[in-house]
Amino acid sequence: MYQINEFEQRKLLDEALADKVAAILTAAVKTKGSASIAVSGGSTPKGFFHALSKKKLAWQAITITLADERWVEIDSSDSNTKLVYENLIQNEAVNAKFFHLKQGETLSDDTLDDLNLAVNQQLLPLDVLILGMGEDGHTASLFPCSDEIETCLSLNSPALLKVVPQTAPHQRISFSFAALAQSKNTFLHISGASKKQVLAKAIAGQECKEMPIRAFLQAPDVNTQVYWAE
Ligand code: 6PG
């Protein structure tokens, strides 16, 4: 299921989402002593990252990771890790912990096994998940065009998977739907008229393999909070 929250300006959305996420992380740290959040890459989240980085939270108790990462060097302009370090792990948030998805040189089965063990022990279920959405209805790196899409959407998948999209650059490491769907608070952050149309198309149809974001919108036990601004 889902709820749509609309904002007149991206800046207002960024502030509102940062307030909401800050409150959830604060409550989680108070209850459990720690909290986890997975964010997405792409061009949409920069303003939100900046707003969240200014919140005075117990950042040393908060682990940030990514919903997905491109398998590129960390200093590449395509690295989501670089984006997060430059825009979120700043200001008040400089002491946040970061769980790297891109570890080592090769995205091998052994690398995935080690990372799966670590995220299951240390991170899951996530307290907060911030998803983005592509024009093709992909989210995280659950790409409709990839050979791996059935595994990505299967409820029996491991938490982290290798994905090779046919229509986007770089091999990826992505959390699976099964792992992301356990998140206690899920947000879909999108902006602009064309993403609104993509969302409407996703809502109007059923087949998750065609538009993987549908898996989150349809799951009865996932309450996806859509945050959209013009
Ligand atoms: C990635 C992402 C991806 C992204 C969407 C939206 O690394 O590519 O995590 O899922 O969120 O493609 O990207 P934009 O914000 O650039 O439209």
PDB file of C-alpha atoms and ligand atoms in Angstrom:
ATOM      1  CA  MET A   1       0.000   0.000   0.000  1.00  0.00           C
ATOM      2  CA  TYR A   2       1.019   3.611  -0.339  1.00  0.00           C
ATOM      3  CA  GLN A   3       0.140   7.180   0.525  1.00  0.00           C
ATOM      4  CA  ILE A   4       0.995  10.171  -1.631  1.00  0.00           C
ATOM      5  CA  ASN A   5       2.324  13.373  -0.035  1.00  0.00           C
ATOM      6  CA  GLU A   6       2.592  16.282  -2.491  1.00  0.00           C
ATOM      7  CA  PHE A   7       4.615  19.464  -2.051  1.00  0.00           C
ATOM      8  CA  GLU A   8       4.599  22.686  -4.062  1.00  0.00           C
ATOM      9  CA  GLN A   9       8.369  23.022  -3.988  1.00  0.00           C
ATOM     10  CA  ARG A  10      11.259  20.563  -3.799  1.00  0.00           C
ATOM     11  CA  LYS A  11      12.788  22.537  -0.939  1.00  0.00           C
ATOM     12  CA  LEU A  12       9.627  22.113   1.158  1.00  0.00           C
ATOM     13  CA  LEU A  13       9.635  18.382   0.422  1.00  0.00           C
ATOM     14  CA  ASP A  14      13.319  18.085   1.384  1.00  0.00           C
ATOM     15  CA  GLU A  15      12.693  19.795   4.728  1.00  0.00           C
ATOM     16  CA  ALA A  16       9.538  17.800   5.489  1.00  0.00           C
ATOM     17  CA  LEU A  17      11.204  14.483   4.624  1.00  0.00           C
ATOM     18  CA  ALA A  18      14.289  15.384   6.676  1.00  0.00           C
ATOM     19  CA  ASP A  19      12.065  16.250   9.688  1.00  0.00           C
ATOM     20  CA  LYS A  20      10.182  12.974   9.366  1.00  0.00           C
ATOM     21  CA  VAL A  21      13.315  10.836   8.955  1.00  0.00           C
ATOM     22  CA  ALA A  22      15.070  12.645  11.822  1.00  0.00           C
ATOM     23  CA  ALA A  23      12.151  11.862  14.139  1.00  0.00           C
ATOM     24  CA  ILE A  24      12.170   8.173  13.179  1.00  0.00           C
ATOM     25  CA  LEU A  25      15.940   7.845  13.635  1.00  0.00           C
ATOM     26  CA  THR A  26      15.775   9.617  17.006  1.00  0.00           C
ATOM     27  CA  ALA A  27      13.034   7.280  18.224  1.00  0.00           C
ATOM     28  CA  ALA A  28      14.944   4.204  17.010  1.00  0.00           C
ATOM     29  CA  VAL A  29      18.148   5.263  18.784  1.00  0.00           C
ATOM     30  CA  LYS A  30      16.182   5.926  21.957  1.00  0.00           C
ATOM     31  CA  THR A  31      14.545   2.495  21.847  1.00  0.00           C
ATOM     32  CA  LYS A  32      17.384   0.284  20.586  1.00  0.00           C
ATOM     33  CA  GLY A  33      20.529   2.354  21.047  1.00  0.00           C
ATOM     34  CA  SER A  34      21.167   2.402  17.277  1.00  0.00           C
ATOM     35  CA  ALA A  35      19.424   3.023  13.963  1.00  0.00           C
ATOM     36  CA  SER A  36      19.910   2.236  10.279  1.00  0.00           C
ATOM     37  CA  ILE A  37      18.922   4.037   7.096  1.00  0.00           C
ATOM     38  CA  ALA A  38      19.393   3.123   3.439  1.00  0.00           C
ATOM     39  CA  VAL A  39      19.293   5.956   0.928  1.00  0.00           C
ATOM     40  CA  SER A  40      19.260   5.985  -2.867  1.00  0.00           C
ATOM     41  CA  GLY A  41      21.557   7.587  -5.376  1.00  0.00           C
ATOM     42  CA  GLY A  42      20.642   9.536  -8.473  1.00  0.00           C
ATOM     43  CA  SER A  43      19.996  13.233  -8.867  1.00  0.00           C
ATOM     44  CA  THR A  44      16.844  13.603  -6.750  1.00  0.00           C
ATOM     45  CA  PRO A  45      18.078  13.254  -3.148  1.00  0.00           C
ATOM     46  CA  LYS A  46      20.809  15.925  -2.859  1.00  0.00           C
ATOM     47  CA  GLY A  47      18.598  18.611  -1.264  1.00  0.00           C
ATOM     48  CA  PHE A  48      17.131  16.096   1.169  1.00  0.00           C
ATOM     49  CA  PHE A  49      20.628  14.868   2.085  1.00  0.00           C
ATOM     50  CA  HIS A  50      21.664  18.429   2.816  1.00  0.00           C
ATOM     51  CA  ALA A  51      18.579  19.068   4.996  1.00  0.00           C
ATOM     52  CA  LEU A  52      19.077  15.789   6.912  1.00  0.00           C
ATOM     53  CA  SER A  53      22.788  16.454   7.443  1.00  0.00           C
ATOM     54  CA  LYS A  54      21.855  19.580   9.420  1.00  0.00           C
ATOM     55  CA  LYS A  55      19.757  17.695  11.964  1.00  0.00           C
ATOM     56  CA  LYS A  56      21.296  17.344  15.393  1.00  0.00           C
ATOM     57  CA  LEU A  57      20.926  13.589  15.875  1.00  0.00           C
ATOM     58  CA  ALA A  58      22.962  10.934  17.704  1.00  0.00           C
ATOM     59  CA  TRP A  59      24.710  10.332  14.386  1.00  0.00           C
ATOM     60  CA  GLN A  60      27.444   8.157  15.942  1.00  0.00           C
ATOM     61  CA  ALA A  61      24.678   5.603  16.682  1.00  0.00           C
ATOM     62  CA  ILE A  62      23.266   5.740  13.142  1.00  0.00           C
ATOM     63  CA  THR A  63      24.465   3.618  10.230  1.00  0.00           C
ATOM     64  CA  ILE A  64      23.836   4.886   6.722  1.00  0.00           C
ATOM     65  CA  THR A  65      23.971   2.581   3.727  1.00  0.00           C
ATOM     66  CA  LEU A  66      22.676   2.572   0.155  1.00  0.00           C
ATOM     67  CA  ALA A  67      19.672   0.790  -1.338  1.00  0.00           C
ATOM     68  CA  ASP A  68      22.017   0.053  -4.249  1.00  0.00           C
ATOM     69  CA  GLU A  69      25.450   0.961  -5.529  1.00  0.00           C
ATOM     70  CA  ARG A  70      27.104   1.035  -8.927  1.00  0.00           C
ATOM     71  CA  TRP A  71      30.281  -1.134  -8.911  1.00  0.00           C
ATOM     72  CA  VAL A  72      32.636   1.763  -9.611  1.00  0.00           C
ATOM     73  CA  GLU A  73      35.550   3.290  -7.733  1.00  0.00           C
ATOM     74  CA  ILE A  74      34.474   5.466  -4.823  1.00  0.00           C
ATOM     75  CA  ASP A  75      35.992   8.589  -6.410  1.00  0.00           C
ATOM     76  CA  SER A  76      33.953   8.085  -9.611  1.00  0.00           C
ATOM     77  CA  SER A  77      31.277  10.694 -10.324  1.00  0.00           C
ATOM     78  CA  ASP A  78      28.876   7.729 -10.725  1.00  0.00           C
ATOM     79  CA  SER A  79      29.516   6.469  -7.193  1.00  0.00           C
ATOM     80  CA  ASN A  80      26.501   6.730  -4.882  1.00  0.00           C
ATOM     81  CA  THR A  81      28.943   6.422  -1.958  1.00  0.00           C
ATOM     82  CA  LYS A  82      30.680   9.593  -3.124  1.00  0.00           C
ATOM     83  CA  LEU A  83      27.298  11.335  -3.389  1.00  0.00           C
ATOM     84  CA  VAL A  84      26.436  10.361   0.180  1.00  0.00           C
ATOM     85  CA  TYR A  85      29.809  11.422   1.583  1.00  0.00           C
ATOM     86  CA  GLU A  86      29.674  14.762  -0.198  1.00  0.00           C
ATOM     87  CA  ASN A  87      26.058  15.608   0.609  1.00  0.00           C
ATOM     88  CA  LEU A  88      24.846  13.663   3.658  1.00  0.00           C
ATOM     89  CA  ILE A  89      27.867  12.744   5.809  1.00  0.00           C
ATOM     90  CA  GLN A  90      28.501  16.449   6.347  1.00  0.00           C
ATOM     91  CA  ASN A  91      27.598  19.137   8.890  1.00  0.00           C
ATOM     92  CA  GLU A  92      26.032  17.517  12.003  1.00  0.00           C
ATOM     93  CA  ALA A  93      26.189  14.072  10.359  1.00  0.00           C
ATOM     94  CA  VAL A  94      29.970  13.802   9.963  1.00  0.00           C
ATOM     95  CA  ASN A  95      30.153  11.147  12.699  1.00  0.00           C
ATOM     96  CA  ALA A  96      27.552   8.856  11.146  1.00  0.00           C
ATOM     97  CA  LYS A  97      28.726   5.326  10.353  1.00  0.00           C
ATOM     98  CA  PHE A  98      28.621   4.237   6.736  1.00  0.00           C
ATOM     99  CA  PHE A  99      28.205   0.634   5.574  1.00  0.00           C
ATOM    100  CA  HIS A 100      29.958   0.275   2.209  1.00  0.00           C
ATOM    101  CA  LEU A 101      28.272  -1.897  -0.408  1.00  0.00           C
ATOM    102  CA  LYS A 102      31.238  -1.545  -2.788  1.00  0.00           C
ATOM    103  CA  GLN A 103      33.913  -3.537  -0.988  1.00  0.00           C
ATOM    104  CA  GLY A 104      36.917  -4.952  -2.802  1.00  0.00           C
ATOM    105  CA  GLU A 105      37.597  -5.085  -6.522  1.00  0.00           C
ATOM    106  CA  THR A 106      35.289  -7.786  -7.848  1.00  0.00           C
ATOM    107  CA  LEU A 107      31.598  -8.358  -7.290  1.00  0.00           C
ATOM    108  CA  SER A 108      32.142 -12.092  -6.838  1.00  0.00           C
ATOM    109  CA  ASP A 109      29.966 -14.685  -5.108  1.00  0.00           C
ATOM    110  CA  ASP A 110      32.398 -14.640  -2.167  1.00  0.00           C
ATOM    111  CA  THR A 111      32.096 -10.857  -1.850  1.00  0.00           C
ATOM    112  CA  LEU A 112      28.305 -11.144  -1.898  1.00  0.00           C
ATOM    113  CA  ASP A 113      28.355 -13.925   0.732  1.00  0.00           C
ATOM    114  CA  ASP A 114      30.466 -11.786   3.074  1.00  0.00           C
ATOM    115  CA  LEU A 115      28.308  -8.711   2.555  1.00  0.00           C
ATOM    116  CA  ASN A 116      25.082 -10.681   3.014  1.00  0.00           C
ATOM    117  CA  LEU A 117      26.338 -12.064   6.321  1.00  0.00           C
ATOM    118  CA  ALA A 118      27.307  -8.588   7.494  1.00  0.00           C
ATOM    119  CA  VAL A 119      24.051  -6.833   6.561  1.00  0.00           C
ATOM    120  CA  ASN A 120      21.944  -9.596   8.099  1.00  0.00           C
ATOM    121  CA  GLN A 121      23.904  -9.354  11.342  1.00  0.00           C
ATOM    122  CA  GLN A 122      24.342  -5.588  11.511  1.00  0.00           C
ATOM    123  CA  LEU A 123      21.737  -3.726   9.499  1.00  0.00           C
ATOM    124  CA  LEU A 124      18.484  -5.467   8.691  1.00  0.00           C
ATOM    125  CA  PRO A 125      15.692  -4.713   9.096  1.00  0.00           C
ATOM    126  CA  LEU A 126      16.322  -1.082   8.186  1.00  0.00           C
ATOM    127  CA  ASP A 127      14.651   1.578  10.292  1.00  0.00           C
ATOM    128  CA  VAL A 128      14.347   3.887   7.288  1.00  0.00           C
ATOM    129  CA  LEU A 129      14.466   3.246   3.549  1.00  0.00           C
ATOM    130  CA  ILE A 130      14.497   6.070   1.001  1.00  0.00           C
ATOM    131  CA  LEU A 131      13.802   4.849  -2.511  1.00  0.00           C
ATOM    132  CA  GLY A 132      14.097   6.704  -5.796  1.00  0.00           C
ATOM    133  CA  MET A 133      12.429   5.692  -9.064  1.00  0.00           C
ATOM    134  CA  GLY A 134      13.632   5.716 -12.653  1.00  0.00           C
ATOM    135  CA  GLU A 135      11.577   6.543 -15.746  1.00  0.00           C
ATOM    136  CA  ASP A 136      11.271   2.790 -16.418  1.00  0.00           C
ATOM    137  CA  GLY A 137       9.831   2.118 -12.965  1.00  0.00           C
ATOM    138  CA  HIS A 138      13.062   0.702 -11.517  1.00  0.00           C
ATOM    139  CA  THR A 139      13.861   1.339  -7.911  1.00  0.00           C
ATOM    140  CA  ALA A 140      17.139   0.655  -6.089  1.00  0.00           C
ATOM    141  CA  SER A 141      18.831  -1.410  -8.837  1.00  0.00           C
ATOM    142  CA  LEU A 142      15.799  -3.609  -9.413  1.00  0.00           C
ATOM    143  CA  PHE A 143      15.772  -3.034 -13.166  1.00  0.00           C
ATOM    144  CA  PRO A 144      12.943  -4.354 -15.360  1.00  0.00           C
ATOM    145  CA  CYS A 145      15.454  -4.919 -18.156  1.00  0.00           C
ATOM    146  CA  SER A 146      17.836  -7.112 -16.145  1.00  0.00           C
ATOM    147  CA  ASP A 147      18.135 -10.896 -16.316  1.00  0.00           C
ATOM    148  CA  GLU A 148      18.080 -10.908 -12.523  1.00  0.00           C
ATOM    149  CA  ILE A 149      14.687  -9.220 -12.094  1.00  0.00           C
ATOM    150  CA  GLU A 150      12.805 -12.363 -11.009  1.00  0.00           C
ATOM    151  CA  THR A 151      15.394 -13.099  -8.331  1.00  0.00           C
ATOM    152  CA  CYS A 152      15.408  -9.431  -7.278  1.00  0.00           C
ATOM    153  CA  LEU A 153      11.662  -9.572  -6.630  1.00  0.00           C
ATOM    154  CA  SER A 154      11.520 -13.078  -5.132  1.00  0.00           C
ATOM    155  CA  LEU A 155      10.749 -13.269  -1.443  1.00  0.00           C
ATOM    156  CA  ASN A 156      13.358 -16.040  -1.109  1.00  0.00           C
ATOM    157  CA  SER A 157      16.284 -13.965  -2.359  1.00  0.00           C
ATOM    158  CA  PRO A 158      19.364 -13.082  -0.347  1.00  0.00           C
ATOM    159  CA  ALA A 159      19.520  -9.529   0.963  1.00  0.00           C
ATOM    160  CA  LEU A 160      22.123  -8.357  -1.570  1.00  0.00           C
ATOM    161  CA  LEU A 161      22.353  -9.303  -5.232  1.00  0.00           C
ATOM    162  CA  LYS A 162      24.457  -8.573  -8.277  1.00  0.00           C
ATOM    163  CA  VAL A 163      22.465  -6.904 -11.068  1.00  0.00           C
ATOM    164  CA  VAL A 164      23.567  -6.104 -14.614  1.00  0.00           C
ATOM    165  CA  PRO A 165      21.077  -3.612 -16.100  1.00  0.00           C
ATOM    166  CA  GLN A 166      20.738  -3.613 -19.902  1.00  0.00           C
ATOM    167  CA  THR A 167      19.719   0.040 -20.126  1.00  0.00           C
ATOM    168  CA  ALA A 168      21.908   1.701 -17.484  1.00  0.00           C
ATOM    169  CA  PRO A 169      25.667   1.730 -17.017  1.00  0.00           C
ATOM    170  CA  HIS A 170      27.732  -0.378 -14.583  1.00  0.00           C
ATOM    171  CA  GLN A 171      27.092  -3.610 -12.825  1.00  0.00           C
ATOM    172  CA  ARG A 172      25.289  -3.007  -9.545  1.00  0.00           C
ATOM    173  CA  ILE A 173      24.944  -4.382  -6.076  1.00  0.00           C
ATOM    174  CA  SER A 174      21.398  -3.977  -4.846  1.00  0.00           C
ATOM    175  CA  PHE A 175      19.312  -4.914  -1.876  1.00  0.00           C
ATOM    176  CA  SER A 176      16.566  -7.296  -2.961  1.00  0.00           C
ATOM    177  CA  PHE A 177      12.876  -6.533  -2.610  1.00  0.00           C
ATOM    178  CA  ALA A 178      12.694  -9.128   0.189  1.00  0.00           C
ATOM    179  CA  ALA A 179      15.300  -7.274   2.258  1.00  0.00           C
ATOM    180  CA  LEU A 180      13.996  -3.771   1.515  1.00  0.00           C
ATOM    181  CA  ALA A 181      10.384  -4.751   2.205  1.00  0.00           C
ATOM    182  CA  GLN A 182      11.294  -5.521   5.830  1.00  0.00           C
ATOM    183  CA  SER A 183      12.112  -1.836   6.409  1.00  0.00           C
ATOM    184  CA  LYS A 184      10.054  -0.268   9.149  1.00  0.00           C
ATOM    185  CA  ASN A 185       9.547   3.019   7.293  1.00  0.00           C
ATOM    186  CA  THR A 186       9.668   3.227   3.500  1.00  0.00           C
ATOM    187  CA  PHE A 187       9.682   6.464   1.526  1.00  0.00           C
ATOM    188  CA  LEU A 188       9.632   6.952  -2.238  1.00  0.00           C
ATOM    189  CA  HIS A 189      11.190  10.332  -3.067  1.00  0.00           C
ATOM    190  CA  ILE A 190      10.419  11.632  -6.566  1.00  0.00           C
ATOM    191  CA  SER A 191      10.045  14.976  -8.261  1.00  0.00           C
ATOM    192  CA  GLY A 192       8.817  16.496 -11.508  1.00  0.00           C
ATOM    193  CA  ALA A 193       5.846  15.984 -13.812  1.00  0.00           C
ATOM    194  CA  SER A 194       7.320  13.060 -15.695  1.00  0.00           C
ATOM    195  CA  LYS A 195       7.963  11.011 -12.519  1.00  0.00           C
ATOM    196  CA  LYS A 196       4.355  11.729 -11.514  1.00  0.00           C
ATOM    197  CA  GLN A 197       3.250  10.135 -14.772  1.00  0.00           C
ATOM    198  CA  VAL A 198       5.517   7.147 -14.186  1.00  0.00           C
ATOM    199  CA  LEU A 199       3.995   6.764 -10.714  1.00  0.00           C
ATOM    200  CA  ALA A 200       0.459   6.915 -12.172  1.00  0.00           C
ATOM    201  CA  LYS A 201       1.395   4.207 -14.685  1.00  0.00           C
ATOM    202  CA  ALA A 202       2.844   2.075 -11.902  1.00  0.00           C
ATOM    203  CA  ILE A 203      -0.301   2.460  -9.815  1.00  0.00           C
ATOM    204  CA  ALA A 204      -2.535   1.614 -12.785  1.00  0.00           C
ATOM    205  CA  GLY A 205      -0.857  -1.716 -13.589  1.00  0.00           C
ATOM    206  CA  GLN A 206      -0.072  -5.011 -11.887  1.00  0.00           C
ATOM    207  CA  GLU A 207       3.073  -6.633 -13.324  1.00  0.00           C
ATOM    208  CA  CYS A 208       6.016  -5.982 -10.975  1.00  0.00           C
ATOM    209  CA  LYS A 209       8.617  -7.331 -13.425  1.00  0.00           C
ATOM    210  CA  GLU A 210       7.601  -4.548 -15.867  1.00  0.00           C
ATOM    211  CA  MET A 211       7.821  -1.817 -13.210  1.00  0.00           C
ATOM    212  CA  PRO A 212       9.554  -3.065 -10.059  1.00  0.00           C
ATOM    213  CA  ILE A 213       8.396  -0.068  -7.964  1.00  0.00           C
ATOM    214  CA  ARG A 214       4.966  -1.756  -8.079  1.00  0.00           C
ATOM    215  CA  ALA A 215       6.231  -4.406  -5.670  1.00  0.00           C
ATOM    216  CA  PHE A 216       6.511  -1.713  -2.970  1.00  0.00           C
ATOM    217  CA  LEU A 217       3.237   0.016  -3.880  1.00  0.00           C
ATOM    218  CA  GLN A 218       1.299  -3.245  -3.881  1.00  0.00           C
ATOM    219  CA  ALA A 219       2.752  -5.088  -0.879  1.00  0.00           C
ATOM    220  CA  PRO A 220       0.014  -5.089   1.803  1.00  0.00           C
ATOM    221  CA  ASP A 221       2.529  -5.019   4.666  1.00  0.00           C
ATOM    222  CA  VAL A 222       4.691  -2.210   3.238  1.00  0.00           C
ATOM    223  CA  ASN A 223       3.307   1.303   3.718  1.00  0.00           C
ATOM    224  CA  THR A 224       5.242   3.272   1.114  1.00  0.00           C
ATOM    225  CA  GLN A 225       5.092   7.000   1.766  1.00  0.00           C
ATOM    226  CA  VAL A 226       5.427   8.711  -1.601  1.00  0.00           C
ATOM    227  CA  TYR A 227       6.959  12.204  -1.359  1.00  0.00           C
ATOM    228  CA  TRP A 228       6.527  14.108  -4.616  1.00  0.00           C
ATOM    229  CA  ALA A 229       7.217  17.736  -5.501  1.00  0.00           C
ATOM    230  CA  GLU A 230       6.911  19.660  -8.749  1.00  0.00           C
TER     231      GLU A 230
HETATM  232  C1  6PG B   1      20.879   4.507  -8.683  1.00  0.00           C
HETATM  233  C2  6PG B   1      19.630   4.616  -7.863  1.00  0.00           C
HETATM  234  C3  6PG B   1      18.345   4.602  -8.619  1.00  0.00           C
HETATM  235  C4  6PG B   1      17.771   6.011  -8.585  1.00  0.00           C
HETATM  236  C5  6PG B   1      16.739   6.230  -9.673  1.00  0.00           C
HETATM  237  C6  6PG B   1      16.269   7.668  -9.725  1.00  0.00           C
HETATM  238  O1  6PG B   1      21.930   4.335  -8.132  1.00  0.00           O
HETATM  239  O2  6PG B   1      20.808   4.637  -9.905  1.00  0.00           O
HETATM  240  O3  6PG B   1      19.621   4.259  -6.578  1.00  0.00           O
HETATM  241  O4  6PG B   1      17.404   3.675  -8.207  1.00  0.00           O
HETATM  242  O5  6PG B   1      17.200   6.256  -7.325  1.00  0.00           O
HETATM  243  O6  6PG B   1      17.314   5.883 -10.901  1.00  0.00           O
HETATM  244  O7  6PG B   1      17.333   8.490 -10.113  1.00  0.00           O
HETATM  245  P1  6PG B   1      17.163  10.045 -10.328  1.00  0.00           P
HETATM  246  O8  6PG B   1      16.954  10.640  -8.977  1.00  0.00           O
HETATM  247  O9  6PG B   1      18.471  10.482 -10.918  1.00  0.00           O
HETATM  248  O10 6PG B   1      15.995  10.245 -11.230  1.00  0.00           O
END
